[in-house]
XYZ file of C-alpha atoms in Angstrom:
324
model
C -8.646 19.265 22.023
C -7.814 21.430 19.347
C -11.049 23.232 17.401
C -11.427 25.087 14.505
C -14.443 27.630 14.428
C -16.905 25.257 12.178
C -16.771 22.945 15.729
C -14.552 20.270 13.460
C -12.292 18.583 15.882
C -8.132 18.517 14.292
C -6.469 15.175 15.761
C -4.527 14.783 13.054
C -1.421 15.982 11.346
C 0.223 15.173 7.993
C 4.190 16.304 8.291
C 5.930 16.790 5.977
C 9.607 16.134 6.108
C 10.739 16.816 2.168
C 9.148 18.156 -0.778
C 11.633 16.003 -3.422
C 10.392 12.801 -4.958
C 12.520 10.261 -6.658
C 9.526 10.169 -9.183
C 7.421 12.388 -11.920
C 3.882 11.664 -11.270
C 1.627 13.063 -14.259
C -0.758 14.596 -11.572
C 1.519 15.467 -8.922
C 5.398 17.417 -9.908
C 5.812 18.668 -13.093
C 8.462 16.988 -15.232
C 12.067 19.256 -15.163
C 10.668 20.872 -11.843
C 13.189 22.277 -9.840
C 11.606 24.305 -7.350
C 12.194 22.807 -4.707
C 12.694 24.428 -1.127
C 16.397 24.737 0.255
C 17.206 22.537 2.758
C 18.581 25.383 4.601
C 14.716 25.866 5.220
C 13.785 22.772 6.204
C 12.360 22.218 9.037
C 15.728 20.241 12.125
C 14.429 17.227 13.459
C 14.247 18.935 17.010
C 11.980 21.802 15.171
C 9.634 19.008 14.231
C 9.287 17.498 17.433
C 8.471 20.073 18.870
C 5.975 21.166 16.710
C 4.839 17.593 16.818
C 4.907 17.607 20.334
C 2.899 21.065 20.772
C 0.200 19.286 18.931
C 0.358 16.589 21.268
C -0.331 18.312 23.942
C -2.854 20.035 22.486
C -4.802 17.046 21.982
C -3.621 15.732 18.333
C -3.016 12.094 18.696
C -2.512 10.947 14.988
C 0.208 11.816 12.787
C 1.736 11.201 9.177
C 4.945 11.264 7.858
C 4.717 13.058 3.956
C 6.183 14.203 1.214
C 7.322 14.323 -1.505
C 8.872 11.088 -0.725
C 9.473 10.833 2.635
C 12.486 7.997 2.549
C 14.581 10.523 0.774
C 14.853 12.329 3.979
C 17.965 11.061 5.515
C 17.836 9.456 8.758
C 14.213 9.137 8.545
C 13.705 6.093 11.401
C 15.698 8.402 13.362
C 12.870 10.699 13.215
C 10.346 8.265 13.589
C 11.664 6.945 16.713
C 11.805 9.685 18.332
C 8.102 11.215 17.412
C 6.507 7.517 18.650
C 8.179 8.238 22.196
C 6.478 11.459 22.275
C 3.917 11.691 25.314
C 0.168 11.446 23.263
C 1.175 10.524 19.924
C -0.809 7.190 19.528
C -0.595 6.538 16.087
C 2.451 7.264 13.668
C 2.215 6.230 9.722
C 4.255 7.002 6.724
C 3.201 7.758 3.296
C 5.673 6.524 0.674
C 6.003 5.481 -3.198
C 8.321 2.367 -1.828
C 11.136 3.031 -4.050
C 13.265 3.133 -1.038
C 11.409 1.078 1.417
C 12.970 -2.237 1.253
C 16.120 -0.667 2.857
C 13.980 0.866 5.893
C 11.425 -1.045 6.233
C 12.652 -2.744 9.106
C 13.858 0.213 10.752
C 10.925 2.294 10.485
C 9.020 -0.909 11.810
C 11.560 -0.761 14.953
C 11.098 2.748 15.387
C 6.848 2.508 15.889
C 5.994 3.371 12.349
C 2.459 1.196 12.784
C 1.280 1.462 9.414
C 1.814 2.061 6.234
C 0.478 3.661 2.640
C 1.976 3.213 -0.392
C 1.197 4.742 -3.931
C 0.945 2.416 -6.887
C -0.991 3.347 -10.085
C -0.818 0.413 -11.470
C 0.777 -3.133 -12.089
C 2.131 -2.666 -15.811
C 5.134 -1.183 -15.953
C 5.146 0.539 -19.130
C 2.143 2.503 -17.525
C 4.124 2.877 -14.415
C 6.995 4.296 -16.343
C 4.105 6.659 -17.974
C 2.838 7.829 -15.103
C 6.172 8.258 -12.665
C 8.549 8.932 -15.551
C 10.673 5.624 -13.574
C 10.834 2.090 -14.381
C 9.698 1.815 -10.475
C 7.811 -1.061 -10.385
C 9.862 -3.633 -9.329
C 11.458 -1.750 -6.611
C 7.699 -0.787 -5.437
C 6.675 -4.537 -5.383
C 9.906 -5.199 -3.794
C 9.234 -3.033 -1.169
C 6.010 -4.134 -0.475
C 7.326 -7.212 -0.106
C 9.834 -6.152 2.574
C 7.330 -4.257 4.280
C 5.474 -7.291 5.159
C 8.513 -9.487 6.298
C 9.303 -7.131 8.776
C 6.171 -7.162 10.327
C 3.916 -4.083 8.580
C -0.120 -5.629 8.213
C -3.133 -4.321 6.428
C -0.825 -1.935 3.968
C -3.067 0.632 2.257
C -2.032 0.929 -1.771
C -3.115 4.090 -2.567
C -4.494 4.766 -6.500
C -5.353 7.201 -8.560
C -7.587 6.158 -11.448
C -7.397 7.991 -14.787
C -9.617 8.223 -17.412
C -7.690 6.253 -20.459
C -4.657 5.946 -18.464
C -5.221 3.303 -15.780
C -8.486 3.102 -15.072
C -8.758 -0.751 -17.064
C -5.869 -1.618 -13.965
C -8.576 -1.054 -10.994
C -9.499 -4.433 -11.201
C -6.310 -6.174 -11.813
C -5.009 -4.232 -8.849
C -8.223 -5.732 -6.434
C -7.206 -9.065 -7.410
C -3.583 -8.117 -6.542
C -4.582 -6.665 -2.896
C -6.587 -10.012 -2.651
C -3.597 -12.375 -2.868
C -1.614 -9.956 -0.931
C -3.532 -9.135 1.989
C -3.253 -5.227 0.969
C -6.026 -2.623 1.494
C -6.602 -0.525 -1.627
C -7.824 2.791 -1.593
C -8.954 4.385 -4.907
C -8.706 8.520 -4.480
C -9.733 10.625 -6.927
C -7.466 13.373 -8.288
C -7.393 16.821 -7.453
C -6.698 20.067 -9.696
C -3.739 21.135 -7.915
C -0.739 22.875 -9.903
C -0.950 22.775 -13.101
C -0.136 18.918 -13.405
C -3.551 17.477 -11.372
C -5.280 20.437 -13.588
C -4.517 18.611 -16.595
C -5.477 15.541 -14.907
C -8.747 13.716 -15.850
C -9.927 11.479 -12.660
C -12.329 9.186 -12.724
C -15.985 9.931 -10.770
C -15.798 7.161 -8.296
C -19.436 6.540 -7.601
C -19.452 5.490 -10.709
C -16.503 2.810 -10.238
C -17.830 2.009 -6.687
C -20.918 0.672 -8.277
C -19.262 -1.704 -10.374
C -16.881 -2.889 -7.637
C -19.712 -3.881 -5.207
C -21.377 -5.883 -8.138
C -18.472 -7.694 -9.214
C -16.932 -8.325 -5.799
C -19.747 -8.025 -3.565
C -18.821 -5.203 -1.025
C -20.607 -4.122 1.777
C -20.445 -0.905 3.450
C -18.103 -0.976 6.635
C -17.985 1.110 9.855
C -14.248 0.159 10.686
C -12.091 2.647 11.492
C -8.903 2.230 9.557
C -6.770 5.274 10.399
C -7.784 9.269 11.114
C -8.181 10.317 7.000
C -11.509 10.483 4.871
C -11.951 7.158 3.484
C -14.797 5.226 3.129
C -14.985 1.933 3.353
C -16.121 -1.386 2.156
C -15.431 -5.068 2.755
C -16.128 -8.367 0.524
C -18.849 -10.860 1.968
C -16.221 -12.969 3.272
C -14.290 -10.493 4.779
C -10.809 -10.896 2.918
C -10.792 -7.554 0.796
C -11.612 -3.736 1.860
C -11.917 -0.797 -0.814
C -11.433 2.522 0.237
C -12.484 5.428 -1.821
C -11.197 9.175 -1.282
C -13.386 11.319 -3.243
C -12.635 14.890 -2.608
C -14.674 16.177 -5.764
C -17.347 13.624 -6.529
C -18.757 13.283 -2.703
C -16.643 15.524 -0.671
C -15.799 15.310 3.260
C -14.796 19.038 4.056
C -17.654 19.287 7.013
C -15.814 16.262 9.283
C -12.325 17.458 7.893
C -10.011 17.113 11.117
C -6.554 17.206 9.405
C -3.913 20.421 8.797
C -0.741 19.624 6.823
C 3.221 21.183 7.989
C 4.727 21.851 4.889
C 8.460 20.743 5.277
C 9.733 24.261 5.721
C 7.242 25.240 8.481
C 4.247 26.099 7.454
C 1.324 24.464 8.195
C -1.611 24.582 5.188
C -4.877 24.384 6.327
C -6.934 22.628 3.496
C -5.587 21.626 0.298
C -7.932 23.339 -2.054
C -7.302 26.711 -0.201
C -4.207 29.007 0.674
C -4.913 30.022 3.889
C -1.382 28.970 6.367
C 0.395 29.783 9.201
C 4.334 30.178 8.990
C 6.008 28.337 12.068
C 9.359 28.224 11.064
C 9.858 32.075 12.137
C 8.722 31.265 15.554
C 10.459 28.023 16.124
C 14.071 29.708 15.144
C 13.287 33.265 17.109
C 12.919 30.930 20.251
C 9.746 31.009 21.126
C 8.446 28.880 24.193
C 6.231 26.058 24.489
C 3.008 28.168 25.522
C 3.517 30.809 22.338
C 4.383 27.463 19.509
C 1.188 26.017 21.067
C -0.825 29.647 20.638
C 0.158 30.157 17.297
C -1.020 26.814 16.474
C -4.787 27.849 18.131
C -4.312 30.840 15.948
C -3.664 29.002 12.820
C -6.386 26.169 12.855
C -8.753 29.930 13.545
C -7.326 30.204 9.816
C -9.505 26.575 8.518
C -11.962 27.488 5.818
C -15.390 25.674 5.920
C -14.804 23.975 2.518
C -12.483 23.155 -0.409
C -13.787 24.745 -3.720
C -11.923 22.145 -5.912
C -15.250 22.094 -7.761
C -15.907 25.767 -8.203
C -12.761 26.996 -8.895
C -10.830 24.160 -10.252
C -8.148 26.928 -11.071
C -7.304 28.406 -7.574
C -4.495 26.457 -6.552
C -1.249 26.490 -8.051
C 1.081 24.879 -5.693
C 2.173 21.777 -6.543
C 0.950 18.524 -3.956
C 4.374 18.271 -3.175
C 4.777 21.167 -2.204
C 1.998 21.408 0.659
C 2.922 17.870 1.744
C 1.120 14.524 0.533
């Protein structure tokens, strides 16, 4: 098993395969960004599997496709298909705003995409169409819906409350995730780039406190996928809240994730800059045994902690950019 020198344990990947969104979020790209990294950079498919399948073998069993939006990537189920055939990967999820997942759904669900997370800020669409620039929403909702005809169960929505922006839609969105059978996870956001600088999250012990009284959760053990959720359930068992709080209460001590950005490097926490560039390697030639060295070498590279709180300044790449 992989190991990082604070005796944390990293069986799991987030990959990214693009850093371009169809979208604007207000805490994640800038509006007019154009940034972006040339696909001539961008990590093949085969370079990705084998980077996926170095990890493997190295012990990593759960992996994420990212973004950016990761159904932008062409020939995505392609992709998928062929990392869920891959000797030790037991678990392979996507990340995705749904804009385009009512035309893949049913592929990626063919390919051994087992579950799924989808961002959605809300259920208004005039505060959609604030907070992604689109008029998204009934493309989201339609892809949702897809999702869930061709065969995807317990789908995580994934929100980010904001103080006098959507934070009056948390409940309206657990009623929605009721009737729908959806998990939602409420994840707090994080100064990165200038855009989740500017951004002013909600404290979520706060909300969580509110939520149990007015829909009477109970902490739950469950295990619903390899990331840093918490988790609680309704008395009668047909709603679970997650919460993600990275700066209120913050997980860094049983953090057992890296990120691969999509051109090749892999980012070791979010609220740090310490990385390892693969991309060099994987186009020089190297062999199985020196890919799978230089990612011991890199997870050597993990810092102990974020310091999102301390030094809400220090990073200035965008979300995007690192990879979801």
């Amino acid at each position: 098993m992989l190991s990082d020198r604070f005796g944390r344990t990293i069986d799991y990947l987030r990959l990214s395969v693009t850093d371009r969104c169809d979208l604007r979020c207000s805490y994640c790209i800038p509006k007019g960004f154009k940034g972006f990294e040339e696909p001539a950079n961008w990590l093949t498919f085969d370079e990705i599997g084998r980077v996926v399948a170095a990890f493997s073998r190295l012990g990593t069993r759960r992996f994420r496709l990212t973004g950016g939006e990761p159904l932008l990537r062409r020939n995505l189920p392609d992709l998928a298909t062929r990392l869920a055939a891959l000797p030790g990967v037991e678990d392979l999820s996507l990340s995705t705003n749904a804009t385009q997942l009512a035309e893949h759904a049913h592929a990626l669900h063919r390919a051994g995409v087992s579950r799924l997370n989808v961002s959605l800020d809300s259920l208004r669409e005039d505060c959609v169409h604030d907070i992604t620039g689109s008029h998204s929403l009934p493309k989201v909702l339609d892809g949702l819906r897809t999702a869930r005809d061709a065969g995807f169960t317990r789908i995580k929505i994934n929100m980010v409350p904001m103080v006098g922006v959507n934070e009056a839609d948390i409940e309206p969105m657990v009623a929605f995730c009721i009737e729908n059978g959806l998990i939602l996870r409420l994840i707090e956001a994080m100064p990165m780039g200038s855009t989740g600088q500017q951004t002013r999250g909600l404290n979520l012990q706060h909300t969580l406190a509110q939520l149990q009284q007015r829909f009477d959760l109970r902490p739950t053990c469950k295990t619903l996928g390899g990331g840093p959720a918490r988790y609680w359930e309704s008395a009668d068992g047909g709603f679970t809240l997650g919460l993600i709080t990275p700066m209120s209460q913050h997980f860094c001590a049983t953090c057992n994730r890296v990120r691969l950005s999509v051109d090749g490097t892999l980012y070791m926490c979010l609220g740090q800059e310490e990385r390892f560039a693969l991309r060099p390697l994987l186009r020089a030639g190297c062999s199985d045994t020196e890919l799978e060295a230089a990612i011991r070498a890199a997870i050597e590279l993990k810092p102990e902690k974020h310091e999102f709180t301390e030094q809400p300044q220090r990073v200035v790449r965008f979300m995007s950019m690192t990879g979801g």
